[in-house]
XYZ file of C-alpha atoms in Angstrom:
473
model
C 0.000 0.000 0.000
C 1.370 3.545 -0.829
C 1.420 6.071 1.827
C 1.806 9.690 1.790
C 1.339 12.269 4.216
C -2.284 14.277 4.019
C -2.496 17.326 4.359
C -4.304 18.181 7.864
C -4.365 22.171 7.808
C -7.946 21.905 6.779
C -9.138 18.772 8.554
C -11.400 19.721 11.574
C -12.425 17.204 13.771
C -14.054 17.148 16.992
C -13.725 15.411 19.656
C -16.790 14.883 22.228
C -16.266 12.568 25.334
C -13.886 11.697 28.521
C -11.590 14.126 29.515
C -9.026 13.843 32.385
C -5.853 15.206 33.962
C -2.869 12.543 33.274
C -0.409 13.519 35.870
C 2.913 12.504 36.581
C 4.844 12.931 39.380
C 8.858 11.812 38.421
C 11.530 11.790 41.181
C 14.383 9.055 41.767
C 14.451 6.013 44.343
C 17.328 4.932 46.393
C 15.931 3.366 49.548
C 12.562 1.557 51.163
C 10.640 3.066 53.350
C 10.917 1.927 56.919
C 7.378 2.339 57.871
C 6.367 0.046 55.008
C 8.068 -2.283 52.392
C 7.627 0.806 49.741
C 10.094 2.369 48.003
C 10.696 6.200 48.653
C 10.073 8.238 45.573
C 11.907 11.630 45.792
C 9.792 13.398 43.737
C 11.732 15.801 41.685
C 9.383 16.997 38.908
C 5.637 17.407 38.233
C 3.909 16.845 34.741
C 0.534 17.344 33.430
C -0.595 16.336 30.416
C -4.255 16.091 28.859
C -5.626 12.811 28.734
C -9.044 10.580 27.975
C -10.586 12.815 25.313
C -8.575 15.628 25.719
C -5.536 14.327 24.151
C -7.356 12.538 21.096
C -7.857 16.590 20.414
C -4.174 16.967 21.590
C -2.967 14.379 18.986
C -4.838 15.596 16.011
C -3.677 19.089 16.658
C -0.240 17.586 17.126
C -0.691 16.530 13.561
C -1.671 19.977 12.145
C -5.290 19.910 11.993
C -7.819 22.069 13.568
C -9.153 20.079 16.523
C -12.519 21.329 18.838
C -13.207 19.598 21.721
C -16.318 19.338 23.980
C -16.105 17.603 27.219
C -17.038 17.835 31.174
C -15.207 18.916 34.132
C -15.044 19.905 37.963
C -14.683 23.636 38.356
C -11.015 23.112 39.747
C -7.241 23.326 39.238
C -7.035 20.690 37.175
C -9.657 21.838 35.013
C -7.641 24.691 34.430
C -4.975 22.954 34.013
C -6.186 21.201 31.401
C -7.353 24.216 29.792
C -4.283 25.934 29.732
C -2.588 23.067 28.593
C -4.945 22.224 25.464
C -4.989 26.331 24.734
C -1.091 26.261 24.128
C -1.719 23.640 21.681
C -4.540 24.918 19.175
C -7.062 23.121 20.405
C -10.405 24.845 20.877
C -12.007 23.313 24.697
C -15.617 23.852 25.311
C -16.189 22.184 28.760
C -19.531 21.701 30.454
C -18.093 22.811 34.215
C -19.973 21.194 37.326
C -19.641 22.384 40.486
C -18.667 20.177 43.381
C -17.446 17.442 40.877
C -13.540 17.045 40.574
C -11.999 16.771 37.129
C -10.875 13.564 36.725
C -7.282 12.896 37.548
C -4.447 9.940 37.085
C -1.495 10.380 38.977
C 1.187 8.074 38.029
C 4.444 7.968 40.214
C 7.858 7.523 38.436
C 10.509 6.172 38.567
C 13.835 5.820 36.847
C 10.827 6.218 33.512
C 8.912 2.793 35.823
C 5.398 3.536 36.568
C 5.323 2.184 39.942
C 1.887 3.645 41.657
C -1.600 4.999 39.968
C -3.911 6.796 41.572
C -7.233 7.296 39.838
C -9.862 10.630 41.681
C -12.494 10.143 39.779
C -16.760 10.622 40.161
C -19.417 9.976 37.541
C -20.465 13.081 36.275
C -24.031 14.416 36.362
C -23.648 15.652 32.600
C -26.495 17.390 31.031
C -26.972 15.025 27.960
C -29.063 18.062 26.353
C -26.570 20.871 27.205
C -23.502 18.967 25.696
C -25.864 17.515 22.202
C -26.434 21.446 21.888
C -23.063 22.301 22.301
C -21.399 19.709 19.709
C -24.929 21.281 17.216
C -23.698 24.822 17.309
C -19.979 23.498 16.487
C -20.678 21.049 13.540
C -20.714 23.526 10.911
C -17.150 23.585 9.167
C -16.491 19.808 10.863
C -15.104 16.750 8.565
C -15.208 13.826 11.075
C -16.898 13.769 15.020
C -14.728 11.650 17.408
C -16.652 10.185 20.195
C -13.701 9.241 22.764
C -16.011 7.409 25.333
C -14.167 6.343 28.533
C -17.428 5.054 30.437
C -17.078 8.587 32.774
C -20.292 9.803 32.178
C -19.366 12.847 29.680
C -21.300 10.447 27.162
C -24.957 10.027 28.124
C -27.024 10.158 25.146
C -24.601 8.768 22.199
C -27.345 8.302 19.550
C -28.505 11.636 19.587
C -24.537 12.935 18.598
C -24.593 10.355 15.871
C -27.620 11.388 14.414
C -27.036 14.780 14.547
C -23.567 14.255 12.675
C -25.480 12.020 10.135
C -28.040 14.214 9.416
C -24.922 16.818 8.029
C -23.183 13.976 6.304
C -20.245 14.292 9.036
C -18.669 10.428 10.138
C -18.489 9.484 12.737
C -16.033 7.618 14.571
C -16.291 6.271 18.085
C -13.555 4.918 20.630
C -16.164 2.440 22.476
C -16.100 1.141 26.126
C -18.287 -1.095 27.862
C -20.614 -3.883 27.062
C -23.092 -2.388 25.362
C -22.329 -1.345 21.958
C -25.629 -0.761 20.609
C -25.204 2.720 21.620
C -22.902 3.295 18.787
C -25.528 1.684 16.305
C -25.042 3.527 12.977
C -21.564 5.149 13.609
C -19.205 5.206 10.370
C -16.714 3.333 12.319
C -15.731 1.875 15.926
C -12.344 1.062 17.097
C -12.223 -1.418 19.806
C -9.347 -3.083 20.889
C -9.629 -6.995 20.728
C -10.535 -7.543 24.389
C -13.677 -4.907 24.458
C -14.700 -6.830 20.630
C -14.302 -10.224 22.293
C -16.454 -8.518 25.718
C -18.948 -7.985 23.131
C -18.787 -11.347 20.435
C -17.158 -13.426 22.867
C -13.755 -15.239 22.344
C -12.026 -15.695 18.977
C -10.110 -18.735 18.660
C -8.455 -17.358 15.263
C -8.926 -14.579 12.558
C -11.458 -16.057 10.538
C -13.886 -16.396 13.340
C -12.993 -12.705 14.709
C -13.891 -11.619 11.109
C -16.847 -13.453 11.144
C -18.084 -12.090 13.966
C -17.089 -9.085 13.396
C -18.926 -9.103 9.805
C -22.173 -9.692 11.981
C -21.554 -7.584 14.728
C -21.262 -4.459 11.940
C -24.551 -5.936 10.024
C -26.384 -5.881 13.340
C -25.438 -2.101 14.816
C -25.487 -1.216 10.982
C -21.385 0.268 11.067
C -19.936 1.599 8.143
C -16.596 -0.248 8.984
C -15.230 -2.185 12.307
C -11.299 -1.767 12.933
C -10.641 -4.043 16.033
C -6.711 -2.959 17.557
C -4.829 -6.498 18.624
C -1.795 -5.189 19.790
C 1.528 -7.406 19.021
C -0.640 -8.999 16.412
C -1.453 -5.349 14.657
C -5.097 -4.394 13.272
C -7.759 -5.441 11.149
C -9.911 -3.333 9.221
C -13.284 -4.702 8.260
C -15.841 -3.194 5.958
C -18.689 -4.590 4.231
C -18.307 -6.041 0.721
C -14.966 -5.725 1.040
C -11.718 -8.902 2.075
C -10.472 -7.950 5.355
C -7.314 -5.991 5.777
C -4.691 -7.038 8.351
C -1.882 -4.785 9.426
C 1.029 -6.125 11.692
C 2.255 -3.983 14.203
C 4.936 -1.470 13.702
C 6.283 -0.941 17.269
C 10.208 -1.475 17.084
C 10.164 -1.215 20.863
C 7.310 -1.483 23.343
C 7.744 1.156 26.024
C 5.011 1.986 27.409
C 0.709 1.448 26.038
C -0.757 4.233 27.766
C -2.640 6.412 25.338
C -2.211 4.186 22.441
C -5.605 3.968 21.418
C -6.026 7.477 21.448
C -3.236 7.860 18.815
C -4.748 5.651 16.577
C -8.308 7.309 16.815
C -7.118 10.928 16.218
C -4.614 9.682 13.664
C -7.516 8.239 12.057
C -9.856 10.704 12.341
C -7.381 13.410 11.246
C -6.661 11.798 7.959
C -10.179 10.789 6.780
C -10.683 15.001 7.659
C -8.188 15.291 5.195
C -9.562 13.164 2.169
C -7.713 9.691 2.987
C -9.635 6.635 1.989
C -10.440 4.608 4.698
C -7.262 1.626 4.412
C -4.731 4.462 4.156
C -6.072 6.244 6.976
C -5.295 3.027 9.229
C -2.669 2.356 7.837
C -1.401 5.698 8.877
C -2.758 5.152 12.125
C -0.558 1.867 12.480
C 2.554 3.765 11.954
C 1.499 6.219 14.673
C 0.543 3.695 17.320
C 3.843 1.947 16.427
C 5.668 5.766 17.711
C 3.307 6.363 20.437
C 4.323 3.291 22.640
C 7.661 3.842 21.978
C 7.401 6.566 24.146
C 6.284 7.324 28.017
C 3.158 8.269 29.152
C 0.569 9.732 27.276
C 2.371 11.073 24.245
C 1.423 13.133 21.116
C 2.614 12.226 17.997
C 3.313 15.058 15.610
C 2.992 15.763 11.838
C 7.131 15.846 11.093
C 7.499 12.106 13.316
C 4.125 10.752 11.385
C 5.932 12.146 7.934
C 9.736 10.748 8.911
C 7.456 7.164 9.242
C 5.721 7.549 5.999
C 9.133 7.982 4.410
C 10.981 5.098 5.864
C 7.920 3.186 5.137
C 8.062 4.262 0.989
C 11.946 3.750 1.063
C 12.072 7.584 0.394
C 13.655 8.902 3.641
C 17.277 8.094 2.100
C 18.034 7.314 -1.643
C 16.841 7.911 -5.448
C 13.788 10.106 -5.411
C 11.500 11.922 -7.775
C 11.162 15.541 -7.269
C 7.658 14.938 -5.606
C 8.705 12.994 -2.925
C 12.306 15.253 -2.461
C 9.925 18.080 -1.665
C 8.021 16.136 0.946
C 11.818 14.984 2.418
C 12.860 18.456 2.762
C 10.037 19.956 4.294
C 10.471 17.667 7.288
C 13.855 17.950 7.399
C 13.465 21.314 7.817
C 10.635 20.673 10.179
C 13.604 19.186 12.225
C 15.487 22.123 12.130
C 17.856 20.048 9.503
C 20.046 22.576 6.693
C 20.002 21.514 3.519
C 22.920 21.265 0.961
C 22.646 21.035 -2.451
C 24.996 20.024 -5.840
C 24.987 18.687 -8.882
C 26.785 17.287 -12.028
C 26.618 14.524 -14.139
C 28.974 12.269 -12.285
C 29.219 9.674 -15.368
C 32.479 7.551 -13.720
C 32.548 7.900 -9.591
C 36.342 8.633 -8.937
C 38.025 9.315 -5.660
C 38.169 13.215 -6.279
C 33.650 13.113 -6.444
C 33.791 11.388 -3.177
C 36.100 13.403 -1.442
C 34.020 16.753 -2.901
C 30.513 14.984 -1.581
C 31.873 13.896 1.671
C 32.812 18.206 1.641
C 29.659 19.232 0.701
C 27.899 17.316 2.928
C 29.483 18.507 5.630
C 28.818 22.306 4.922
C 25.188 21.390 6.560
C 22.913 18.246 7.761
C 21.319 16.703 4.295
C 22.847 16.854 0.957
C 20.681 17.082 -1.722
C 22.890 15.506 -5.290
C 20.978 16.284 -8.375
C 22.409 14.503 -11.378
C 21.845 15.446 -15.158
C 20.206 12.325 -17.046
C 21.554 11.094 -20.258
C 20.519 13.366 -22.648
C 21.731 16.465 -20.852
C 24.917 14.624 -20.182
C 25.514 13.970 -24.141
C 24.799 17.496 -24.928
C 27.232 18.554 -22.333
C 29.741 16.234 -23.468
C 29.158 15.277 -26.757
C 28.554 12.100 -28.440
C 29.514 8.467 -26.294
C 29.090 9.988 -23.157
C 27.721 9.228 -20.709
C 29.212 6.196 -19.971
C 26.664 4.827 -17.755
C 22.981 5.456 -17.845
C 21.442 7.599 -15.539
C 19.466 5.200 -13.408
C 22.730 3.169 -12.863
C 24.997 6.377 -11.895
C 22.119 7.482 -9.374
C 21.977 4.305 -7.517
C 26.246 4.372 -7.193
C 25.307 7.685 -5.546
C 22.824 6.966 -3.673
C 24.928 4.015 -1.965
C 27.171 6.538 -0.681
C 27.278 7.806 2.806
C 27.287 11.567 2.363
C 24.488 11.515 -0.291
C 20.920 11.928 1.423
C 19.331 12.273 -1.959
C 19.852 11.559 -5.403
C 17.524 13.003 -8.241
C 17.584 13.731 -11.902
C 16.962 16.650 -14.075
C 16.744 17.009 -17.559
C 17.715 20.374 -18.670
C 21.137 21.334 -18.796
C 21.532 23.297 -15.963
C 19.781 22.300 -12.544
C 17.733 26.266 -12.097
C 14.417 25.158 -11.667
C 15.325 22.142 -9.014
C 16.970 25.399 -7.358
C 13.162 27.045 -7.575
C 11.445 24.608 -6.154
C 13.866 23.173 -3.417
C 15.571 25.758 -1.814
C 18.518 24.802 -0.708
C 19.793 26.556 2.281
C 23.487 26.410 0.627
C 24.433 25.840 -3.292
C 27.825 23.820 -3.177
C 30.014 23.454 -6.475
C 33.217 22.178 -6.511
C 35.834 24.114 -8.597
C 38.854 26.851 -9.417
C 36.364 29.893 -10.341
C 34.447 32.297 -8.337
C 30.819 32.269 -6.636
C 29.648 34.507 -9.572
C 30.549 31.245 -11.950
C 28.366 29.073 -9.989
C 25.393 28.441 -12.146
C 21.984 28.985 -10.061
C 24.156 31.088 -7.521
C 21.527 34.304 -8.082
C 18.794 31.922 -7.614
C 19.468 31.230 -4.101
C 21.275 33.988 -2.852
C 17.621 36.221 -4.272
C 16.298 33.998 -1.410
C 18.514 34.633 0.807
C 20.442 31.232 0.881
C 24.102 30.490 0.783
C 26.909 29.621 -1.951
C 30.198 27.969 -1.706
C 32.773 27.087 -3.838
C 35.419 24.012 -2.736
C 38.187 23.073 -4.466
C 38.829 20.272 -6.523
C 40.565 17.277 -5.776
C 44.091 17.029 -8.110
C 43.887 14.473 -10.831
C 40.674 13.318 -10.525
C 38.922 14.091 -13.979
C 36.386 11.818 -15.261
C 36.876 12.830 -18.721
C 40.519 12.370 -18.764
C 39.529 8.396 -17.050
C 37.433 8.438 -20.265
C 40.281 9.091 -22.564
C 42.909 6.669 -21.011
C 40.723 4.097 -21.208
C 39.488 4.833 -25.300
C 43.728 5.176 -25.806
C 44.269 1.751 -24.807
């Protein structure tokens, strides 16, 4: 399946459920206590971070997109915590405050990065069901996807009534379910339970085709435009009517730490059907983020350049021969990284010591090196008929094998000007005895306020004169 990275600037979701106050309180551990057998945590540090519904809205505006989010507190410091914290990020809160009701809170103690206590504060809240359906009614207008993020708190009273209303404006929906009772998701575009809720609901599955089977009549039942059930190690699997199953393995390199996975994969998902994804590419998508997300600790937000930097080493593109398309996708998150980028070029026909030697100088004048190489035709005009030795697909990947080189790609007319236009190269690098006002492309990039520099050549290394010793034999 081909990936690439939407484009989420336009993509509003919102988000309508659970929120809560994950806190963290980090400190070291050297002894046990002597009242109990406990150990003493020092603590050193406190951290708040939004959690429940609040960071499904925190991870899709992580990604880019515009993210609302209605949900229910206390009328406390945590509440404003939470506030503050989701306000620094982009994302518009609309909370339903009730007095004499704390904000739920998880306070996790820490430990050389161990979770080693959790403390849940926590009361069902009294939500008024009609107050919140108004709420998410005044804010649909303008919305691609609704995200109900239902933790079983009590935020969520009255689910059918959001679904309709998002139906009846052609909005999906797409719901994070808890509980035992999924019937209150009936009609919703798509649900996203993790294997042990779907197996709470259908009962055990003793392999895949039963869990598909079930899961085929479980969708025909609560009439669901599509079922993707989360199985950790063992990945996800996508089911849809009329359509074969799709199974993705899990991407996690190294399992960390769970907490707030689902929530990655339900904003990543959301996010990117906002944006125009089909429906396999958006989970697809969302594999790659939950295979970051517990990676890291706690309840983490993936963002748009670590989501992109995935894509790429998923497409082979994030090193290597690439078209200009995907070069320009590359270099914007390189530069999302804060990564300079180096460019040169030349038709490199016969790799000699004195090209490596240059490359391994250019690359070092910044953090990527961008090589753009003239294809054959260029190459014979420049230097007449026989040349170039080797084709242009076989000189790029000799290139693109080498260390310094980032990038390879090609370009057709003789000089490399509009690659210049459209990439931008923080610094133009040429190798050679003449001055920066030789340097083709030179006015190009210093117009934008970029760099040039001129090294110097490496002594009898010529590929021409290789050419000619080897045609005088």
């Amino acid at each position: 399946m081909k990936l690439s990275m939407p484009r989420y600037d336009q993509a509003t979701v919102l988000v309508v459920g659970d929120v809560m106050l994950d806190r963290y309180w980090h400190g070291g551990t050297s002894r046990i206590s002597p009242e109990a057998p406990v150990p003493v945590v020092k603590v050193e540090q406190i951290e708040d971070r939004p959690g429940g519904a609040a960071n499904v809205a925190l991870n899709i505006a992580a990604l880019g997109a515009p993210a609302l989010l209605v949900g229910v507190t206390g009328r406390d410091e945590a509440a404003h915590s939470l506030t503050d914290s989701l306000h620094a990020a982009g994302v518009q809160a609309h909370f339903q405050r009730i007095d004499e009701q704390p904000t739920i809170v998880k306070l996790r103690v820490m430990s050389r990065h161990q979770q080693l206590l959790r403390m849940d504060f926590e009361e069902p809240f009294n939500t008024d069901a009609e107050a919140l359906a108004a709420e998410v009614d005044a804010l649909l207008d303008g919305v691609k996807v609704l995200v109900l993020s239902d933790y079983g708190k009590g935020a969520l009273k009255n689910h059918q009534a959001l679904v309709q209303l998002a139906r009846g404006k052609g909005i999906p929906v797409l719901a994070d379910p808890k509980g035992k009772d999924f019937s209150i998701y009936r009609g919703a575009s798509l649900i996203t339970p993790n294997l042990s809720e779907f197996e709470a609901i259908v009962g055990h599955c003793a392999d895949e085709a039963e869990l598909v089977s079930r899961g085929a009549k479980l969708m025909l039942e609560l009439e669901l435009g599509a079922l993707l059930v989360t199985r950790g190690e063992h990945g996800m699997t996508l089911l849809r009517p009329d359509h074969g199953p799709l199974h993705l393995p899990a991407r996690a390199r190294e399992v960390f730490d769970v907490t707030g996975a689902g929530d990655t994969v339900i904003s990543t998902l959301a996010a990117s059907l906002a944006a125009g994804e089909e429906l396999p590419h958006a989970v697809a998508l969302a594999n790659l983020a939950a295979g970051i997300v517990v990676g890291k600790l706690g309840t983490a937000a993936i963002s748009a350049p670590e989501l992109r930097r995935a894509v790429q080493r998923e497409q082979g593109s994030e090193r290597g021969v690439v078209s200009l398309e995907q070069l320009l996708v590359v270099i914007e998150d390189a530069r999302a990284h804060g990564e300079k980028i180096v460019f040169t070029n030349g038709c490199f026909d016969i790799l000699h010591a004195g090209h490596v030697t240059y490359l391994e100088q250019a690359r070092a004048q910044g953090d990527r090196l961008v090589l753009a190489v003239n294809d054959d035709a260029s190459v014979s005009r420049l230097k007449g008929p026989g040349r170039p030795i080797n084709a242009v697909d076989r000189r790029m990947a000799v290139l693109a094998g080498l260390g310094a080189v980032d990038w390879v790609v090609s370009f057709s007319e003789d000089t490399p000007e509009n690659l210049l236009r459209a990439v931008k190269p923080d610094i133009l690098v040429k190798g050679g005895d003449y001055g920066i006002e030789g340097v083709v492309g030179a006015d190009i990039v210093r117009a934008y306020g970029g760099e040039v520099r001129v090294l110097g050549l490496v002594e009898n290394s010529s590929t021409t004169a290789i050419v000619e010793k080897i045609r005088s034999r």
